[in-house]
Every structure is written in C-alpha cells, then in structure tokens.
Amino acid sequence: MGEEQASEDTKPVGLMEGVNKPVFFWSVGLTAIFVLAGVIWPQGSASVFSGVQSWIVTELGWIYLLSVAIFLIFMLYLGCSSYGRIKLGPNHAEPDFSYGAWFSMLFAAGMGIGLVFFGVAEPIKHFTAPPTGDPATIEAARTAMEISYFHWGLHAWAVYAVIGLSLAYFSFRHGLPLTMRSALYPLIGDRIYGPIGNAVDVFAVIGTLFGVATSLGLGVLQVNAGFNHVLGWPINFWVQLPLIAIITAMATISVATGLDKGIKFLSNLNMLMAVALMLFVFVMGPTTFLMRAFVQNLGAYLDHFVMRTFYMYAYSPDEGPSKWLGSWTLFYWGWWIAWSPFVGMFIARISRGRTIREFIAGVLLVPAGFSFAWMTVFGDTAIAFHLTGATTAVSDAVSKDVTLALFVFLEQFPLGLYVSWFAMALIVFFFVTGADSSALVIDTLTSGGREDGPVARRVFWAITSGIIGAILLYAGGLDALQTASIAGALPFTFVMLLMCWGLWKGLRREGVRQDALIQNLRPRNAISWQRQLQGILHHPSKAEGERFMRETATEALRAVATELEKRSLVTTLAEEPGKLKLTVAPGQPEEFVYGVRMRRYETPGYSFFESQSNRKHADYYYRAEIYLLDGGQNYDVMEFSKDELIQDVLEQYERHFQYLHAIRA
C-alpha cells in the first residue's frame, strides 16, 4: 500500500492538474488577443495605445488618484484603530520571521527594475521639464525631489498593503484560499467560488502580466541603453528582442529547475548589489549635501502630502500639466495597482503572525524609507551636477533618452565603465529573480490558491510575460509600456475598492464577535482564594500537565460531547499528544471549536524565590490553554476541576451563540 501511494505521489503532473479552468482559459484568451493584435497590427496597436491612454487620463484619471488616496487613508485608519491589535492568523500565532528578517524582506520587495530605471531619470526629468514653473532652477530642484518622493512613497506601498493585508487576513485568520476572490467573501459569501470570483482572479492575472511585462520592458530598454553606451550597440527593437529572449530564458530556467537555494542566493545578491551601488554613489558623490537634501526633501514631501494626493491640475489653462500627469503620476498608480497582486501576495506570505498595526507600519514605512534614500542619492546627485555647473551631461542625456540616464550618470564617477557593467548585471538579476516569483503568483491565482502546481505551468507564465513585454516594445516602446500599465490596472482598481469594503466588513464582524464574547454572560463560579493563590505561585511540570490533560480535560470534553450527541448534535473529539479539540457541527456555518493544548514557557525570573537551589531543576513550566475557532484565548485552565472545565466549555458555547445571534440580527 505504501509503495503504491509513493508511486502515485511521484507520477508526473499534467499541465492542467488542479487548475481553475475558467480563470486559466479566460486569462490565456485575453492575453492571446492582445498578443495577436500587437503582432498583426503593430501600427494600429500603437495608435490604440495612445488613444486609450489619452482617454483614460482625460476621463478617468480622477478615479486613479481618488482610489489610491482611499487605499492610503484606509490603511492609515486601520493601523491607528482598535483593529490594529488583530493578528494575521490565529490569536496564538507567532510571526514566522524576526523583525530583522521581516524588514530585510520588505526592503528587498521595495527594490526592483523600476527604482534602478527611474532613480536618476525621474528627478532630472522633473527638474528640466517640471509640470509647472521654470525649468532647471532651485525651485524646480525642490519640486523634482518632492514629486519623486510622492511617486515612490507611502501611496505606492498603500496599494500593496491593501492586497497583502486582505490576503493575509482572510487566508491566515479565516482559512480561505490565498487568492484575490477571498477578500470578497464578506460581500458575496460562497459565490466567490463562482463566476464573480473567477472574474476577480482574471483581472488580477491580467494586471500582474502587464505589470511584469512593463518591468521587463523597462529593464530591457535600460540594458539596451547600457550596451549602447559602453559598446556602441544600436538602440532598437531588434537588439531588445534577443535581450528579452535571453532574460526570459534565464528566468524560465530558474522556474523549471526549482533551485530555491539558488534563487534565494540571487535575491540576497541583488539586495547587496543594490546597497553597494547606492553606497558607492553616496560616498563618491556630494555626501554632506545629500544628507541635508534628504532631510529637506522629507519635509517638503510631508508639507505637500495632502495637496499632491488629490492634485489633478484641473484649473491649468493648457493641457501640458494634464499630459504630464498621465505620463507620470497616473502611470505610476496604474503600475503599482497592476503589480500589487505579486507584491501583495509576497508580503502576505511573510507577514503571518503580525498584528495589523505591525503590518501596516512595516509595509508603509520600511520600503518607502529605502526608496526615499535611493531617490536622494541618485536624483539629488544628478541635480547637483547641473546646479553646480560640474556637468550637464546627465540632464542632456535625459532630454534625449531617459534609458541612458543611469549610465551617463555613472560615467561621472571613477571606474564609471565598470560600475555601468555592474548596474546592467543588477538590472538583469532583478528581473530573473522577480520572474520566478511572479510566475508562481500567476499560477497560484489560476489554481484557486494552490501552490503545488506543475512546473510546466509556471514556465508557461514566465514565457508569456516575456512575449507580452516584447509585443509592447514592438508596438510602441516606453509609451506602450506606460499605457499597458494604466489600462491593465483599470478594472483591477475597482476590484481593490471592493476588497477594501470586504476587509472592512470582515473586521467589523470580528469586532461584533469580540463584543458578543464579553456581553450578557454569567460570571464563572469563583474558586477559593487559597486555590487562586496556589495557581499564582505554582508552576506545573510537564508530568502535571499531562495528568491534567488525561484525567481532567479529556473526561470533561468527552462528557460534553456525549451530552450534545444525546441532543442530536454532531460532535468530534480529536485527541493528539498535548492537545484536545472538541468540534460541534463541524463544517457548518454554526461550527463551534473548543480546544485545550499544553504550552511550555520559560519559568519567570521571580519564581522559586523561596528556594533558588530548585531553579536549575525547573527551567520550564506548562499551561493548559484554551483555543477557539479564531485561535488561542490566552487563559490557563490547569487548576480547573472537571466540572469547572465543563462549565467553561458551556460558557464559551453560549458566547458562540451570542455571536451568531449578533451577526444575523
């Protein structure tokens, strides 16, 4: 039997094994239509891209700005509210990673091809061609850095936080699939498993594909510019196409081989390379000026925070600022929204066990802080070159081709040629490591939350993202990439607004549950003060805990189960070493769970003060803690008698019915 099972487990898994067919085929179909249109009708596609972008910016740009503002306000409110204490997981869940490791991974998530691409180009572009005001002035420099901070700051990470928090809350705390549809459960219930849920996941897949393709396109444009700068290669699609093929092939190999250790090594290498590049510029550049500029930039960002959040240039007499808004702010907001399923799922996975307050503070502040530092080091150094008269080469390069900005910038430093090669390697590694994860995310979305799909399907999605990137470059270059992000994110913006509503309803229901647990209840029968004192001073051993579980807890829960079954209620009693779980009406909406588990703790330093010589023999003590459907309740019943424990079960059962009554009222 064991050999037959092993053979069955190791048999090859088909491409469609475990796939959610409606999501998969709709996603593939819509992507295929786009790809065929770009190949067969490139000039017309470019015209369509331009028209779509113009229409969205003119007619629907306010939706993007208002939506991202809502996302940020919602996240800040939840972080400051009483909901901030809720854990992303059961109440007894502990974080999977230390603060240091968690911050490092958030730091890594904040890095990417986009930051390398725009670190020099964006501040210089705003400096030499501001949306309003005179170019290349001190005022233009201040405005350029303020806008760059705005685009790469809290707003971007609020978009990611909405997805990450929704996924982590509904998946880890309520056991729903790790897909976008789960966030709508409070709104539509089990219908998330039908056409509505499928449509939500399709929007997420399409948005992620365009987000990945946009990042690939930007990376290839910059690598092509780097080869042009150091080797004289031409900048055109027929050079970019082989580069896309090579980078996609590297990503596909990493997907196919499943070299987790290699990918982890490459991710850490990326982070070290990025920090090394930033420190090189910081040390070799105007260090003191950069420190002063960072402080002032941060002040300007905070000073104009609200104004920038809602600024649409609605009263500008010409169309210039509106076009600037579409090329920059709306492009970024669309890109963040399109990229949010990938980044959101990543930060959800690493945040299990954190409270909502910890999650929001970490996700908003840590990556945004690094982005501010990066923009200051690269952007302010480039601006300083121009303002001090040292050189205008960087400004001139940006006005001609933004993809050249980084390499012309690095040329101003010692060893500039070698550092340019270093930067190109960094860009390639960023995409290779990101493509594996993004292919896994898309595969998870098309598999209903399963993460054990066949490798062939992940390879398929990695190749698909490369093809889309190539088509976008063929049909319109950078403009097409920007339009794809803005257009691809439009339907998912409305999904995210619904996700906020669903998360709000879920948290409110949790609040109702907590209120129901403390209202209209009989107080537990008081034990004598002598026994209460004994419970305070005594720290039970493992043997005492096992005896309590065997002789008291098991008998008490069996007695309750027997009595409930006499009243025609279905019950189960699961017994494991150090753990008991009574379930009433399993699998039903009114399901009730009451569990007892032994937990080991280090003996407090003040214990055994009567006899310090005993301390070395009692380093640990044990508690019998209660957990319910939503996790641990953080109280100990080790000193309870059988009847007292039965009374506690009944009181929790009564609280459960009080909760059911409250949510159905």
XYZ file of C-alpha atoms in Angstrom:
665
model
C 0.000 0.000 0.000
C 2.814 2.397 0.930
C 4.675 1.667 -2.331
C 1.515 2.233 -4.355
C 0.947 5.571 -2.602
C 4.538 6.660 -3.160
C 4.283 5.772 -6.823
C 1.070 7.738 -7.145
C 2.592 10.778 -5.427
C 5.602 10.861 -7.750
C 3.817 10.407 -11.065
C 4.126 13.339 -13.498
C 1.554 16.051 -13.011
C -0.273 17.264 -16.125
C -0.284 20.887 -17.228
C -3.940 21.305 -16.249
C -3.668 19.441 -12.929
C -5.506 21.409 -10.214
C -6.090 24.421 -12.462
C -9.164 26.637 -12.205
C -10.135 26.305 -15.859
C -12.353 29.398 -16.225
C -9.629 31.647 -14.754
C -6.854 29.972 -16.733
C -8.559 29.982 -20.127
C -10.041 33.472 -19.821
C -6.620 34.811 -18.820
C -4.894 32.986 -21.681
C -7.589 34.020 -24.153
C -7.498 37.716 -23.332
C -3.693 37.680 -23.354
C -3.663 35.900 -26.733
C -5.967 38.533 -28.237
C -3.614 41.265 -27.105
C -0.504 39.444 -28.378
C -2.035 38.700 -31.806
C -3.194 42.296 -32.182
C 0.307 43.542 -31.408
C 1.949 41.162 -33.908
C -0.520 41.514 -36.769
C -1.332 45.204 -36.368
C 1.612 46.967 -34.659
C 0.984 50.463 -36.037
C -2.701 50.260 -35.263
C -1.935 48.879 -31.810
C 0.374 51.805 -31.113
C -2.405 54.174 -32.171
C -4.882 52.349 -29.948
C -2.435 52.500 -27.029
C -2.105 56.249 -27.472
C -5.861 56.729 -27.712
C -6.564 54.551 -24.681
C -4.037 56.412 -22.570
C -5.391 59.795 -23.634
C -8.978 58.746 -22.904
C -8.169 57.247 -19.500
C -6.097 60.256 -18.441
C -8.744 62.731 -19.590
C -11.887 60.921 -18.495
C -10.855 58.511 -15.736
C -7.636 59.897 -14.285
C -9.539 61.164 -11.258
C -10.534 57.554 -10.452
C -6.894 56.528 -10.098
C -5.969 59.473 -7.890
C -9.050 59.134 -5.709
C -8.714 55.350 -5.426
C -5.077 55.433 -4.325
C -5.964 58.164 -1.815
C -8.708 55.883 -0.440
C -6.261 52.989 -0.168
C -3.798 55.089 1.826
C -6.413 56.641 4.121
C -7.949 53.215 4.740
C -4.593 51.665 5.664
C -3.673 54.551 7.979
C -7.075 54.318 9.678
C -6.806 50.565 10.258
C -3.284 50.943 11.610
C -4.424 53.527 14.167
C -7.764 51.902 15.061
C -8.583 49.183 17.575
C -8.490 46.716 14.676
C -4.734 47.169 14.655
C -4.440 44.638 17.500
C -5.908 41.804 15.404
C -3.401 39.192 14.333
C -2.958 37.932 10.791
C -3.572 34.369 11.867
C -4.989 32.739 14.999
C -4.687 34.699 18.225
C -1.857 32.458 19.374
C 0.088 32.702 16.079
C 3.678 33.840 16.332
C 5.470 35.669 13.483
C 7.347 33.374 11.133
C 10.260 35.822 10.922
C 12.081 38.103 13.312
C 11.771 41.859 12.871
C 15.206 41.964 11.268
C 14.425 39.243 8.717
C 10.957 40.693 8.030
C 12.306 44.197 7.475
C 15.007 42.804 5.190
C 12.426 41.061 3.014
C 10.237 44.164 2.886
C 13.373 46.091 1.959
C 14.043 43.607 -0.848
C 10.436 43.818 -2.038
C 10.819 47.596 -2.336
C 13.656 47.225 -4.787
C 13.205 46.466 -8.444
C 13.952 47.369 -12.006
C 11.738 50.446 -11.720
C 13.774 52.054 -8.946
C 17.020 51.466 -10.862
C 15.422 52.753 -14.074
C 13.914 55.922 -12.624
C 16.379 56.735 -9.815
C 18.286 59.224 -11.962
C 15.873 59.799 -14.829
C 12.792 60.885 -12.912
C 14.262 63.645 -10.696
C 16.210 65.073 -13.647
C 13.156 64.922 -15.897
C 11.056 66.845 -13.372
C 13.983 69.246 -12.854
C 14.414 70.062 -16.545
C 10.738 69.776 -17.530
C 8.555 70.427 -14.456
C 4.768 70.242 -14.755
C 4.600 73.942 -13.828
C 7.175 76.685 -13.255
C 10.570 77.428 -14.776
C 12.941 74.525 -15.522
C 16.465 73.989 -14.113
C 16.039 76.335 -11.157
C 16.427 75.874 -7.403
C 12.653 75.760 -7.111
C 12.488 73.152 -9.886
C 15.034 71.043 -7.988
C 12.949 71.121 -4.806
C 9.785 70.286 -6.745
C 11.510 67.460 -8.645
C 12.532 65.668 -5.443
C 9.170 66.275 -3.801
C 7.384 64.681 -6.776
C 9.830 61.752 -6.856
C 9.207 61.094 -3.167
C 5.476 61.316 -3.801
C 5.583 58.727 -6.590
C 7.744 56.242 -4.670
C 6.468 56.827 -1.130
C 3.531 55.850 1.029
C 0.953 55.848 -1.772
C 2.729 53.096 -3.692
C 3.029 50.902 -0.635
C -0.550 51.562 0.458
C -1.621 49.895 -2.807
C 0.482 46.843 -1.967
C -0.680 46.892 1.655
C -4.357 46.637 0.656
C -3.711 43.417 -1.245
C -1.261 41.986 1.271
C -3.453 42.720 4.290
C -6.610 41.339 2.647
C -4.873 38.136 1.577
C -3.152 37.623 4.940
C -6.293 38.334 6.977
C -8.739 36.134 5.078
C -6.268 33.338 4.371
C -4.343 33.057 7.644
C -7.125 34.043 10.051
C -10.144 32.566 8.295
C -8.667 29.733 6.234
C -9.813 30.958 2.804
C -7.727 30.371 -0.353
C -4.752 32.668 -0.916
C -6.371 34.403 -3.910
C -7.948 37.782 -4.592
C -11.503 36.440 -4.537
C -11.252 35.593 -0.835
C -11.343 39.286 0.109
C -14.892 39.490 -1.275
C -16.232 36.720 0.968
C -17.919 39.151 3.418
C -19.718 40.719 0.437
C -20.870 37.709 -1.599
C -20.190 34.655 0.578
C -19.727 31.327 -1.203
C -20.309 32.986 -4.561
C -16.581 33.776 -4.552
C -16.194 30.232 -5.879
C -18.342 31.048 -8.914
C -18.166 33.422 -11.918
C -17.693 36.580 -9.808
C -14.671 35.139 -8.040
C -13.294 33.879 -11.332
C -13.602 37.352 -12.869
C -11.740 38.899 -9.930
C -8.860 36.454 -10.335
C -8.782 37.002 -14.112
C -8.422 40.760 -13.558
C -5.600 40.046 -11.111
C -3.815 37.760 -13.595
C -4.097 40.249 -16.462
C -2.930 43.112 -14.259
C 0.040 41.097 -12.991
C 1.027 40.014 -16.501
C 1.070 43.618 -17.705
C 2.920 44.722 -14.583
C 5.600 42.053 -15.060
C 5.822 42.808 -18.775
C 6.204 46.530 -18.041
C 9.066 45.830 -15.637
C 10.717 43.536 -18.190
C 10.313 46.157 -20.903
C 11.845 48.888 -18.758
C 14.718 46.600 -17.808
C 15.442 45.648 -21.414
C 15.281 49.281 -22.553
C 17.837 50.202 -19.918
C 20.136 47.238 -20.626
C 19.991 48.080 -24.343
C 20.919 51.666 -23.494
C 23.795 50.383 -21.362
C 25.187 48.295 -24.211
C 24.787 51.300 -26.500
C 26.743 53.442 -24.081
C 29.625 51.055 -23.365
C 29.783 49.025 -26.606
C 28.069 51.205 -29.190
C 25.205 48.800 -29.922
C 22.187 50.431 -31.597
C 19.019 51.100 -29.611
C 16.174 49.391 -31.440
C 13.687 46.576 -31.117
C 15.874 44.008 -32.919
C 18.511 44.365 -30.222
C 15.903 44.423 -27.466
C 14.194 41.235 -28.718
C 17.224 38.966 -28.145
C 17.765 40.617 -24.773
C 14.155 39.810 -23.816
C 14.655 36.248 -25.025
C 17.851 35.801 -23.010
C 16.464 37.327 -19.810
C 13.210 35.365 -20.139
C 15.187 32.170 -20.786
C 17.209 32.744 -17.611
C 14.012 33.288 -15.664
C 12.444 30.210 -17.243
C 15.424 28.056 -16.287
C 15.134 29.233 -12.693
C 11.426 28.345 -12.762
C 11.968 24.943 -14.369
C 14.839 23.797 -12.163
C 13.217 24.921 -8.944
C 16.546 25.916 -7.447
C 15.168 27.518 -4.305
C 18.601 27.910 -2.771
C 19.914 29.467 -5.969
C 17.001 31.909 -6.195
C 17.408 32.805 -2.528
C 21.117 33.367 -3.091
C 20.425 35.531 -6.145
C 17.828 37.580 -4.235
C 20.282 38.277 -1.420
C 22.930 39.113 -4.004
C 20.535 41.591 -5.640
C 19.993 43.374 -2.368
C 23.697 43.530 -1.600
C 24.477 44.790 -5.106
C 21.803 47.498 -4.889
C 23.043 48.700 -1.500
C 26.648 48.598 -2.745
C 25.750 50.724 -5.781
C 23.915 53.263 -3.621
C 26.755 53.461 -1.096
C 29.271 53.927 -3.931
C 27.386 56.956 -5.240
C 26.775 58.270 -1.712
C 30.460 58.115 -0.735
C 31.880 59.307 -4.055
C 29.231 61.998 -4.519
C 28.371 65.152 -2.523
C 27.828 63.283 0.761
C 27.096 66.227 3.055
C 24.745 67.802 0.535
C 22.861 64.505 0.225
C 22.332 64.273 3.978
C 20.960 67.809 4.085
C 18.848 67.234 0.981
C 17.311 64.059 2.421
C 16.041 65.951 5.463
C 14.677 68.827 3.392
C 13.088 66.520 0.803
C 11.305 64.644 3.556
C 9.956 67.895 4.973
C 8.703 69.070 1.574
C 7.073 65.690 0.966
C 5.198 65.837 4.260
C 4.323 69.521 3.829
C 2.582 68.962 0.471
C 1.387 65.430 1.182
C -2.370 66.078 1.082
C -2.201 68.523 -1.817
C -0.217 66.121 -4.002
C -2.536 63.251 -3.124
C -5.521 64.948 -4.777
C -3.851 67.310 -7.278
C -5.304 66.925 -10.813
C -4.158 70.212 -12.464
C -7.882 70.760 -13.107
C -7.546 74.550 -13.385
C -4.472 74.647 -15.648
C -5.148 76.767 -18.751
C -3.301 74.364 -21.081
C -3.039 70.599 -21.473
C 0.651 70.344 -20.579
C 0.231 69.528 -16.873
C -2.563 67.057 -17.658
C -0.330 65.231 -20.121
C 2.439 65.273 -17.534
C 0.029 63.745 -15.004
C -0.778 60.880 -17.386
C 2.871 60.226 -18.225
C 3.992 60.182 -14.610
C 1.569 60.026 -11.679
C -1.183 58.043 -13.393
C 1.397 55.735 -14.975
C 2.844 55.005 -11.536
C -0.525 54.483 -9.893
C -1.508 52.088 -12.682
C 1.828 50.284 -12.453
C 1.542 49.858 -8.674
C -2.009 48.536 -8.999
C -1.032 46.126 -11.798
C 1.981 44.913 -9.796
C 0.065 44.675 -6.499
C -1.116 41.022 -6.734
C 2.511 39.876 -6.979
C 3.998 42.141 -4.284
C 0.865 41.881 -2.127
C 0.952 38.087 -2.087
C 4.675 38.153 -1.279
C 4.303 40.438 1.716
C 1.223 38.493 2.883
C 3.206 35.256 2.944
C 5.995 36.711 5.074
C 3.654 38.515 7.495
C 1.738 35.674 9.130
C 1.513 36.222 12.887
C 1.971 40.009 12.730
C -0.728 42.308 14.015
C -2.488 44.575 11.547
C -0.755 47.551 13.143
C 2.689 45.973 12.773
C 1.905 45.006 9.183
C 0.785 48.458 8.095
C 3.632 50.284 9.853
C 6.253 47.939 8.411
C 4.874 47.781 4.868
C 4.341 51.538 4.554
C 7.479 52.830 6.241
C 10.367 50.417 5.595
C 10.298 50.133 1.773
C 9.235 53.764 1.326
C 12.139 54.869 3.517
C 14.621 52.994 1.352
C 13.054 54.416 -1.823
C 13.479 57.929 -0.388
C 17.143 57.224 0.329
C 17.686 55.822 -3.184
C 15.998 58.777 -4.883
C 18.005 61.232 -2.797
C 21.360 59.607 -3.520
C 20.851 59.244 -7.257
C 18.418 62.068 -8.022
C 19.959 64.805 -5.895
C 23.479 63.917 -7.014
C 22.415 64.235 -10.648
C 20.697 67.559 -9.926
C 23.795 68.768 -8.061
C 25.918 68.117 -11.169
C 23.700 70.541 -13.084
C 23.209 73.221 -10.414
C 26.916 73.440 -9.502
C 27.984 73.613 -13.128
C 30.042 70.429 -12.839
C 28.355 68.937 -15.923
C 25.058 68.973 -17.790
C 25.741 65.610 -19.429
C 23.151 63.802 -17.331
C 20.456 66.408 -17.977
C 21.224 66.344 -21.695
C 21.039 62.532 -21.761
C 17.650 62.504 -20.047
C 16.233 65.033 -22.512
C 17.309 62.762 -25.383
C 16.664 59.279 -23.974
C 15.761 58.526 -20.353
C 17.136 54.987 -20.684
C 20.670 56.416 -20.955
C 20.416 58.481 -17.774
C 21.880 55.952 -15.327
C 24.910 55.125 -17.464
C 25.788 58.730 -18.274
C 25.374 59.456 -14.574
C 27.732 56.638 -13.512
C 30.251 57.813 -16.100
C 30.844 60.917 -13.968
C 32.406 58.766 -11.211
C 35.744 56.923 -11.036
C 35.557 53.440 -12.574
C 32.365 54.522 -14.322
C 32.664 51.899 -17.097
C 32.949 49.027 -14.615
C 30.143 50.385 -12.459
C 27.930 50.558 -15.576
C 28.508 46.850 -16.204
C 27.725 46.252 -12.546
C 24.438 48.175 -12.926
C 23.433 46.184 -16.023
C 24.035 42.915 -14.154
C 21.906 44.242 -11.303
C 19.015 45.010 -13.668
C 19.143 41.542 -15.237
C 19.304 39.790 -11.855
C 16.344 41.808 -10.600
C 14.155 40.566 -13.392
C 15.341 36.953 -13.272
C 14.622 36.661 -9.549
C 11.304 38.514 -9.842
C 10.054 36.484 -12.805
C 10.144 33.205 -10.880
C 8.032 34.622 -8.060
C 5.607 36.393 -10.374
C 5.090 33.208 -12.407
C 4.307 31.376 -9.157
C 1.813 34.091 -8.152
C 0.011 33.926 -11.501
C -0.055 30.129 -11.308
C -1.458 30.346 -7.762
C -4.194 32.715 -8.957
C -5.164 30.393 -11.808
C -5.153 27.365 -9.474
C -7.585 28.622 -6.849
C -4.873 29.345 -4.289
C -2.896 26.110 -4.654
C 0.877 26.497 -4.579
C 1.832 22.983 -5.698
C 1.031 23.315 -9.401
C 3.217 21.735 -12.100
C 6.467 23.442 -13.040
C 5.421 23.453 -16.705
C 2.604 25.869 -15.958
C 4.945 28.303 -14.180
C 7.276 28.081 -17.188
C 4.306 28.906 -19.416
C 3.523 32.076 -17.462
C 7.179 33.167 -17.363
C 7.405 32.854 -21.154
C 4.061 34.612 -21.588
C 5.254 37.660 -19.631
C 8.337 37.830 -21.865
C 6.200 37.675 -25.019
C 3.943 40.471 -23.755
C 6.981 42.624 -22.962
C 8.311 42.058 -26.480
C 4.965 42.931 -28.076
C 4.698 46.124 -26.046
C 8.151 47.238 -27.133
C 7.408 46.299 -30.756
C 4.137 48.202 -30.759
C 5.253 51.413 -29.091
C 8.229 51.232 -26.753
C 8.087 53.156 -23.498
C 4.756 54.801 -24.337
C 3.178 51.384 -24.873
C 4.576 50.129 -21.567
C 3.101 53.102 -19.746
C -0.272 52.700 -21.455
C -0.357 48.956 -20.720
C 0.135 49.611 -17.014
C -2.542 52.306 -16.886
C -5.086 50.336 -18.938
C -4.339 46.926 -17.423
C -4.862 48.252 -13.921
C -8.194 49.983 -14.592
C -10.551 47.033 -13.945
C -8.472 45.825 -11.002
C -8.786 49.250 -9.381
C -12.493 48.603 -8.859
C -11.708 45.125 -7.545
C -9.365 46.675 -4.983
C -12.040 49.122 -3.853
C -14.362 46.156 -3.290
C -11.541 44.405 -1.422
C -11.324 47.375 0.948
C -15.063 47.142 1.538
C -14.816 43.389 2.098
C -11.916 43.784 4.529
C -13.835 46.481 6.402
C -16.893 44.240 6.732
C -14.740 41.321 7.841
C -13.057 43.396 10.529
C -16.374 44.838 11.697
C -17.756 41.313 12.011
C -14.705 40.408 14.062
C -15.431 43.397 16.289
C -19.034 42.214 16.725
C -17.698 38.793 17.684
C -15.409 40.237 20.343
C -18.263 42.336 21.746
C -20.519 39.288 21.826
C -17.926 37.334 23.783
C -17.978 39.783 26.671
C -21.665 40.727 26.837
C -24.613 39.111 28.661
C -22.561 36.328 30.227
C -22.753 34.679 33.609
C -19.547 35.027 35.637
C -17.542 31.834 36.110
C -18.018 30.213 39.519
C -15.308 31.611 41.725
C -12.703 29.270 43.125
C -11.473 29.717 46.669
C -8.843 32.329 47.303
C -6.473 29.635 48.561
C -6.644 27.809 45.226
C -6.259 31.086 43.355
C -3.084 31.844 45.333
C -1.826 28.323 44.621
C -2.364 28.903 40.913
C -0.356 32.124 41.026
C 2.645 30.673 42.837
C 2.667 27.163 41.390
C 4.353 26.432 38.035
C 3.209 22.968 36.892
C 5.654 20.448 35.477
C 5.186 18.535 32.220
C 4.033 15.456 34.147
C 1.378 17.522 35.943
C 0.208 18.947 32.633
C -0.058 15.521 31.018
C -2.010 14.219 34.009
C -4.434 17.151 33.771
C -4.961 16.555 30.045
C -5.501 12.825 30.607
C -7.591 12.782 33.753
C -9.469 16.097 33.680
C -9.587 17.699 30.221
C -10.274 14.509 28.268
C -13.023 13.383 30.629
C -14.637 16.824 30.651
C -14.736 17.179 26.850
C -15.984 13.610 26.424
C -18.804 14.308 28.848
C -19.829 17.434 26.915
C -19.623 15.604 23.572
C -21.784 12.760 24.885
C -24.423 15.147 26.190
C -24.516 17.115 22.923
C -24.891 13.931 20.889
C -27.900 12.973 23.032
C -29.418 16.224 21.735
C -28.819 15.175 18.099
C -25.782 17.429 17.584
C -22.836 16.127 15.550
C -19.580 16.355 17.521
C -15.993 15.215 17.091
C -13.267 14.969 19.712
C -9.744 14.963 18.292
C -7.028 13.761 20.652
C -3.339 14.397 19.984
C -0.334 14.424 22.340
C -0.745 17.569 24.411
C -3.835 18.708 22.529
C -7.608 18.107 22.595
C -10.209 19.626 20.267
C -13.977 19.386 20.592
C -15.893 20.426 17.457
C -19.652 20.861 17.342
C -21.446 20.890 13.933
C -18.171 20.538 12.001
C -18.184 22.160 8.573
C -21.439 24.027 9.215
C -21.886 27.825 9.486
C -22.579 27.418 13.224
C -19.419 25.323 13.790
C -18.009 25.650 17.331
C -14.497 24.694 18.408
C -13.225 24.342 21.968
C -9.678 23.095 22.385
C -7.181 22.584 25.201
C -3.465 22.453 24.490
C -0.374 22.277 26.626
C 2.142 25.071 26.118
C 5.623 25.289 27.553
C 7.008 28.541 28.974
C 10.287 29.561 30.492
C 9.956 29.924 34.243
C 9.869 33.649 35.173
C 12.898 35.064 36.941
C 10.895 35.813 40.094
C 9.785 32.181 40.508
C 11.253 29.902 43.156
C 12.405 32.902 45.138
C 11.726 30.805 48.236
C 14.349 28.275 47.148
C 16.824 29.394 44.494
C 18.518 26.000 44.627
C 15.469 24.472 42.972
C 15.638 26.823 39.980
C 18.105 24.758 37.952
C 15.680 21.823 38.092
C 12.641 23.818 36.901
C 13.564 25.944 33.896
C 10.155 25.446 32.269
C 6.548 25.199 33.340
C 3.366 24.234 31.485
C -0.071 25.762 30.977
C -3.276 24.196 29.660
C -4.551 26.984 27.393
C -7.901 27.269 25.671
C -8.249 27.943 21.953
C -11.391 28.513 19.904
C -12.119 28.712 16.201
C -10.329 32.070 15.952
C -7.248 30.914 17.866
C -5.831 30.979 21.363
C -7.648 32.815 24.170
C -4.576 33.237 26.404
C -6.031 31.840 29.630
C -4.972 28.795 31.629
C -7.323 26.096 32.996
C -4.719 23.839 34.589
C -6.197 24.389 38.075
C -9.790 23.682 36.950
C -11.692 20.643 38.116
C -13.672 18.547 35.637
C -16.926 20.324 36.486
C -15.305 23.757 36.260
C -13.872 22.927 32.820
C -17.286 21.711 31.636
C -18.746 24.997 32.862
C -16.103 26.882 30.850
C -16.990 24.909 27.698
C -20.662 25.776 28.136
C -19.915 29.457 28.709
C -17.830 29.609 25.529
C -20.613 27.770 23.679
C -23.104 30.344 24.943
C -20.802 33.146 23.769
C -20.645 31.462 20.369
C -24.443 31.563 20.074
C -24.431 35.174 21.223
C -22.065 35.947 18.334
C -24.229 34.059 15.808
C -27.262 35.993 17.005
C -25.395 39.320 16.718
C -24.273 38.825 13.112
C -27.682 37.571 11.970
C -29.691 40.278 13.697
